[in-house]
Amino acid sequence: MTDKLQEILDSIGGVIWGPFVLIPLLFLTGLYLTFRLGGIQFLRLGAALNLGLLRRKDPGASGDITQFQALTTALAATVGTGNIVGVATAIGIGGPGALFWMWITGLLGMASKYTEAFLGVRYRQADAKGDRNGGPQYYLEKGIKGPVGKILAWSFTVFAVFACFGIGNLTQSNAIAANVENSFNVPVWVTGVILTVLALVVLVGGIKSIGRVTSGLVPVMIVFYVVAALYILAMNVGDIPAALGTIFSDAFTGTAAAGGFTGSVFIIAVQYGFARGIFSNESGMGSAAIAAAAAQTSHPVRQGLVSMTQTFIDTIIVVTMTGLVIVTTGAYKLIDGETNEQLSAALMTGEAFSQGLPGEWGHWVVTIGLVLFAFSTILGWSYYGERNIVRIFGRSVAIPFRVVFALVVFIGATTQLEIAWSFSDMMNGLMAIPNLIGLLILSGLVARETRAYLKFDPKLRATPEEIERALASEPGYQQWRAREAELDRASGREPQRPATSTISVPTDE
């Protein structure tokens, strides 16, 4: 029965991630948005990093958490097993060239991530408690009028609820338990209990609790992992040019990781590069827009740019570190002595770091990094799943969902889940399809309002009062400000700034 289910999931995933559905849709959407937004990910990256990582806050803005906390929540959800195991899987199956296609998903995906985060803030709502809610489940319906918007929004909502248990729970907890057992001989049930308790403690406090934890945990875990990788690359600096040459040439020649050449490996490299790329950075999936919608920001453009940096950090920095370590050390060519086959993805990254670091430090770094990455992903995706299930059933299900989600962590940690990756890939793809279609439809609005804002504040330094004066004649901004004022009143807070127009804003019960 399990084998049959695995076969079905693989077949569906093969179609979704094949050369005729999601790969061209991801690529063309990212490319189209890059041109439509004037290469925003390249021209505004510096200002976005400065606002998100250094200044961290947008004083005088409405929202539930700071911009930095929204960024780290999104990073928590994306920097997970995909950055360690997912990279190794892509290289192991598609060869070193798969890393190139992961970079492409990152660079083009930054434009997609900006667009969805912008829309998440632009169309955010307030629930019965007054908390900000947003994401594709809202902006697809509010921004695209008629049945098309409703179908896209509700398709995303349903797929996101299922996906949160795959990409955001089962695969993460399973990877943690397996690696902790291999490295420290801790029984998987013990790890499962600890993870479940920790998840419950954090999740019960909602987005504010998650934001506080991720804002402290995420920077530490990324710096810890990247520093270890940089040490290895420094020790193998002479091999980096050859490794880069291999990555770029194999991206187009189709040389298999385990040796040999097949014409189909080129397609496999692209397929796994895109699949693991989006698994890692989630650009185009719409998930990060849910965290962005809770942020305190004085304009959707500002939070969109801050959210965009998440893809840069995830893929261009963390994924690159893992991929270069694997290729420079040659770990992707090694054979498992027990099976006489290529190393599995779980072993490949650990072996690469072990070759580059003294003693057992390599396996410890990978294990500790994976534990931190995966646990933070569980926290982030719990919020994503909660916001979508609340969209379906109302706020009353929020607390029960958090409890159930935490209990599923134990199941994932203690059960062999070979089909979890296939299930996650399928759900990721199904989430992305309605969102990407929506991004294309709404791209005109995003481009128009983005140009209006960046024309007077390209360095993202304007105060709320300056924004108000500069955009006094911009109907999109004034509509958003009026809506923000209504949301503040609905939550029992005084509006941060007087709005210049008034609109009726419903709350989601």
Tab-separated table of C-alpha atoms in Angstrom, residues 326-506:
chain	number	residue	atom	x	y	z
A	326	ILE	CA	29.591	19.392	-1.180
A	327	VAL	CA	31.181	20.056	-4.571
A	328	THR	CA	34.604	21.304	-3.395
A	329	THR	CA	35.064	18.326	-1.071
A	330	GLY	CA	33.855	15.891	-3.745
A	331	ALA	CA	31.324	14.356	-1.339
A	332	TYR	CA	28.779	13.975	-4.135
A	333	LYS	CA	31.097	11.426	-5.806
A	334	LEU	CA	31.625	9.234	-2.738
A	335	ILE	CA	30.265	5.699	-2.493
A	336	ASP	CA	28.632	4.259	0.624
A	337	GLY	CA	30.760	1.307	1.776
A	338	GLU	CA	27.732	-0.629	3.020
A	339	THR	CA	25.440	-0.251	0.021
A	340	ASN	CA	28.107	0.281	-2.650
A	341	GLU	CA	25.952	3.123	-3.961
A	342	GLN	CA	26.175	6.881	-3.962
A	343	LEU	CA	25.880	8.469	-0.516
A	344	SER	CA	22.344	9.330	0.488
A	345	ALA	CA	21.409	12.994	0.774
A	346	ALA	CA	21.338	12.766	4.564
A	347	LEU	CA	24.917	11.449	4.641
A	348	MET	CA	26.318	13.548	1.798
A	349	THR	CA	26.265	16.926	3.544
A	350	GLY	CA	27.543	15.438	6.794
A	351	GLU	CA	30.416	13.746	4.981
A	352	ALA	CA	31.260	16.958	3.133
A	353	PHE	CA	31.521	18.917	6.376
A	354	SER	CA	33.420	16.079	8.056
A	355	GLN	CA	36.073	16.187	5.350
A	356	GLY	CA	36.477	19.916	5.828
A	357	LEU	CA	36.418	20.147	9.627
A	358	PRO	CA	38.644	18.350	12.160
A	359	GLY	CA	37.474	15.340	14.160
A	360	GLU	CA	33.736	14.897	14.491
A	361	TRP	CA	33.022	18.603	14.157
A	362	GLY	CA	31.607	18.194	10.670
A	363	HIS	CA	28.802	15.839	11.650
A	364	TRP	CA	28.090	17.893	14.771
A	365	VAL	CA	27.822	21.132	12.803
A	366	VAL	CA	25.450	19.562	10.282
A	367	THR	CA	23.355	17.916	12.986
A	368	ILE	CA	23.116	21.031	15.150
A	369	GLY	CA	22.476	23.186	12.089
A	370	LEU	CA	19.761	20.842	10.864
A	371	VAL	CA	18.111	20.748	14.306
A	372	LEU	CA	18.000	24.544	14.514
A	373	PHE	CA	16.972	25.015	10.882
A	374	ALA	CA	14.259	22.372	10.972
A	375	PHE	CA	12.807	23.389	14.346
A	376	SER	CA	12.552	27.008	13.253
A	377	THR	CA	10.778	25.833	10.088
A	378	ILE	CA	8.230	24.018	12.238
A	379	LEU	CA	7.499	27.265	14.069
A	380	GLY	CA	7.123	29.341	10.917
A	381	TRP	CA	4.958	26.848	9.083
A	382	SER	CA	2.700	26.387	12.077
A	383	TYR	CA	1.742	30.039	11.685
A	384	TYR	CA	1.230	29.644	7.939
A	385	GLY	CA	-1.025	26.638	8.416
A	386	GLU	CA	-2.928	28.316	11.234
A	387	ARG	CA	-3.681	31.440	9.206
A	388	ASN	CA	-5.104	29.324	6.406
A	389	ILE	CA	-7.202	27.043	8.563
A	390	VAL	CA	-8.525	30.111	10.385
A	391	ARG	CA	-9.518	31.437	6.965
A	392	ILE	CA	-11.686	28.331	6.530
A	393	PHE	CA	-13.144	27.746	10.002
A	394	GLY	CA	-12.620	30.988	11.936
A	395	ARG	CA	-10.396	32.004	14.816
A	396	SER	CA	-11.873	29.463	17.237
A	397	VAL	CA	-9.791	26.698	15.664
A	398	ALA	CA	-6.446	28.495	16.166
A	399	ILE	CA	-5.531	26.998	19.555
A	400	PRO	CA	-6.686	23.433	18.698
A	401	PHE	CA	-4.682	23.645	15.470
A	402	ARG	CA	-1.530	24.626	17.376
A	403	VAL	CA	-1.930	21.635	19.673
A	404	VAL	CA	-2.559	19.208	16.803
A	405	PHE	CA	0.369	20.613	14.842
A	406	ALA	CA	2.685	20.106	17.819
A	407	LEU	CA	1.485	16.515	18.289
A	408	VAL	CA	2.128	15.750	14.621
A	409	VAL	CA	5.741	16.756	15.286
A	410	PHE	CA	6.042	13.656	17.480
A	411	ILE	CA	4.568	11.466	14.742
A	412	GLY	CA	7.044	12.803	12.227
A	413	ALA	CA	9.969	12.250	14.574
A	414	THR	CA	9.110	8.654	15.392
A	415	THR	CA	7.828	7.311	12.060
A	416	GLN	CA	9.637	6.320	8.887
A	417	LEU	CA	8.277	8.717	6.295
A	418	GLU	CA	9.816	7.965	2.936
A	419	ILE	CA	6.799	9.467	1.198
A	420	ALA	CA	6.997	12.753	3.145
A	421	TRP	CA	9.367	14.389	0.662
A	422	SER	CA	7.212	13.386	-2.303
A	423	PHE	CA	4.099	14.632	-0.529
A	424	SER	CA	5.822	17.922	0.308
A	425	ASP	CA	7.015	18.468	-3.260
A	426	MET	CA	3.496	17.832	-4.572
A	427	MET	CA	1.828	20.194	-2.092
A	428	ASN	CA	4.468	22.880	-2.629
A	429	GLY	CA	3.734	22.776	-6.315
A	430	LEU	CA	-0.031	22.837	-5.858
A	431	MET	CA	0.294	25.862	-3.544
A	432	ALA	CA	2.502	27.683	-6.014
A	433	ILE	CA	0.279	27.306	-9.090
A	434	PRO	CA	-2.694	29.493	-7.999
A	435	ASN	CA	-0.355	31.990	-6.363
A	436	LEU	CA	1.840	32.393	-9.439
A	437	ILE	CA	-1.206	32.890	-11.644
A	438	GLY	CA	-2.394	35.553	-9.218
A	439	LEU	CA	0.974	37.323	-9.209
A	440	LEU	CA	0.839	37.616	-12.980
A	441	ILE	CA	-2.693	38.997	-12.939
A	442	LEU	CA	-1.912	41.541	-10.185
A	443	SER	CA	1.523	42.502	-11.489
A	444	GLY	CA	0.235	45.738	-13.045
A	445	LEU	CA	-1.021	47.067	-9.711
A	446	VAL	CA	2.198	46.061	-7.967
A	447	ALA	CA	4.405	47.682	-10.618
A	448	ARG	CA	2.397	50.910	-10.623
A	449	GLU	CA	2.375	51.383	-6.842
A	450	THR	CA	6.007	50.291	-6.548
A	451	ARG	CA	7.136	52.922	-9.048
A	452	ALA	CA	5.135	55.596	-7.249
A	453	TYR	CA	6.819	54.844	-3.944
A	454	LEU	CA	10.409	54.291	-5.091
A	455	LYS	CA	10.302	57.444	-7.231
A	456	PHE	CA	10.551	59.589	-4.092
A	457	ASP	CA	12.108	57.149	-1.559
A	458	PRO	CA	14.579	54.821	-3.331
A	459	LYS	CA	16.664	54.316	-0.167
A	460	LEU	CA	13.652	53.527	2.060
A	461	ARG	CA	14.422	56.325	4.525
A	462	ALA	CA	11.222	58.393	4.371
A	463	THR	CA	9.237	58.971	7.561
A	464	PRO	CA	5.521	58.121	7.728
A	465	GLU	CA	4.694	61.825	7.480
A	466	GLU	CA	6.888	62.221	4.389
A	467	ILE	CA	5.225	59.186	2.792
A	468	GLU	CA	1.810	60.653	3.543
A	469	ARG	CA	2.659	63.952	1.884
A	470	ALA	CA	4.440	62.448	-1.129
A	471	LEU	CA	1.646	59.988	-1.926
A	472	ALA	CA	-1.296	62.256	-1.161
A	473	SER	CA	-2.481	61.941	-4.752
A	474	GLU	CA	-1.872	58.209	-5.109
A	475	PRO	CA	-5.254	56.414	-4.831
A	476	GLY	CA	-3.721	53.004	-4.128
A	477	TYR	CA	-1.744	54.235	-1.155
A	478	GLN	CA	-4.626	56.321	0.220
A	479	GLN	CA	-6.959	53.347	-0.045
A	480	TRP	CA	-4.434	51.219	1.854
A	481	ARG	CA	-3.926	53.887	4.536
A	482	ALA	CA	-7.666	54.264	5.034
A	483	ARG	CA	-7.934	50.513	5.386
A	484	GLU	CA	-5.081	50.428	7.900
A	485	ALA	CA	-6.849	53.051	9.991
A	486	GLU	CA	-9.997	50.923	10.006
A	487	LEU	CA	-7.992	47.843	10.991
A	488	ASP	CA	-6.416	49.756	13.876
A	489	ARG	CA	-9.829	50.831	15.113
A	490	ALA	CA	-11.178	47.281	14.732
A	491	SER	CA	-8.396	46.039	17.001
A	492	GLY	CA	-9.004	48.716	19.601
A	493	ARG	CA	-5.932	50.768	18.705
A	494	GLU	CA	-5.824	54.369	17.634
A	495	PRO	CA	-4.735	54.797	14.012
A	496	GLN	CA	-1.028	55.518	13.786
A	497	ARG	CA	-1.633	58.378	11.333
A	498	PRO	CA	-4.793	60.053	10.113
A	499	ALA	CA	-6.031	58.550	6.877
A	500	THR	CA	-7.105	60.859	4.106
A	501	SER	CA	-10.017	58.721	3.022
A	502	THR	CA	-12.402	56.276	4.607
A	503	ILE	CA	-13.504	52.870	3.419
A	504	SER	CA	-15.496	50.114	5.030
A	505	VAL	CA	-13.314	47.217	6.071
A	506	PRO	CA	-14.865	43.905	7.127
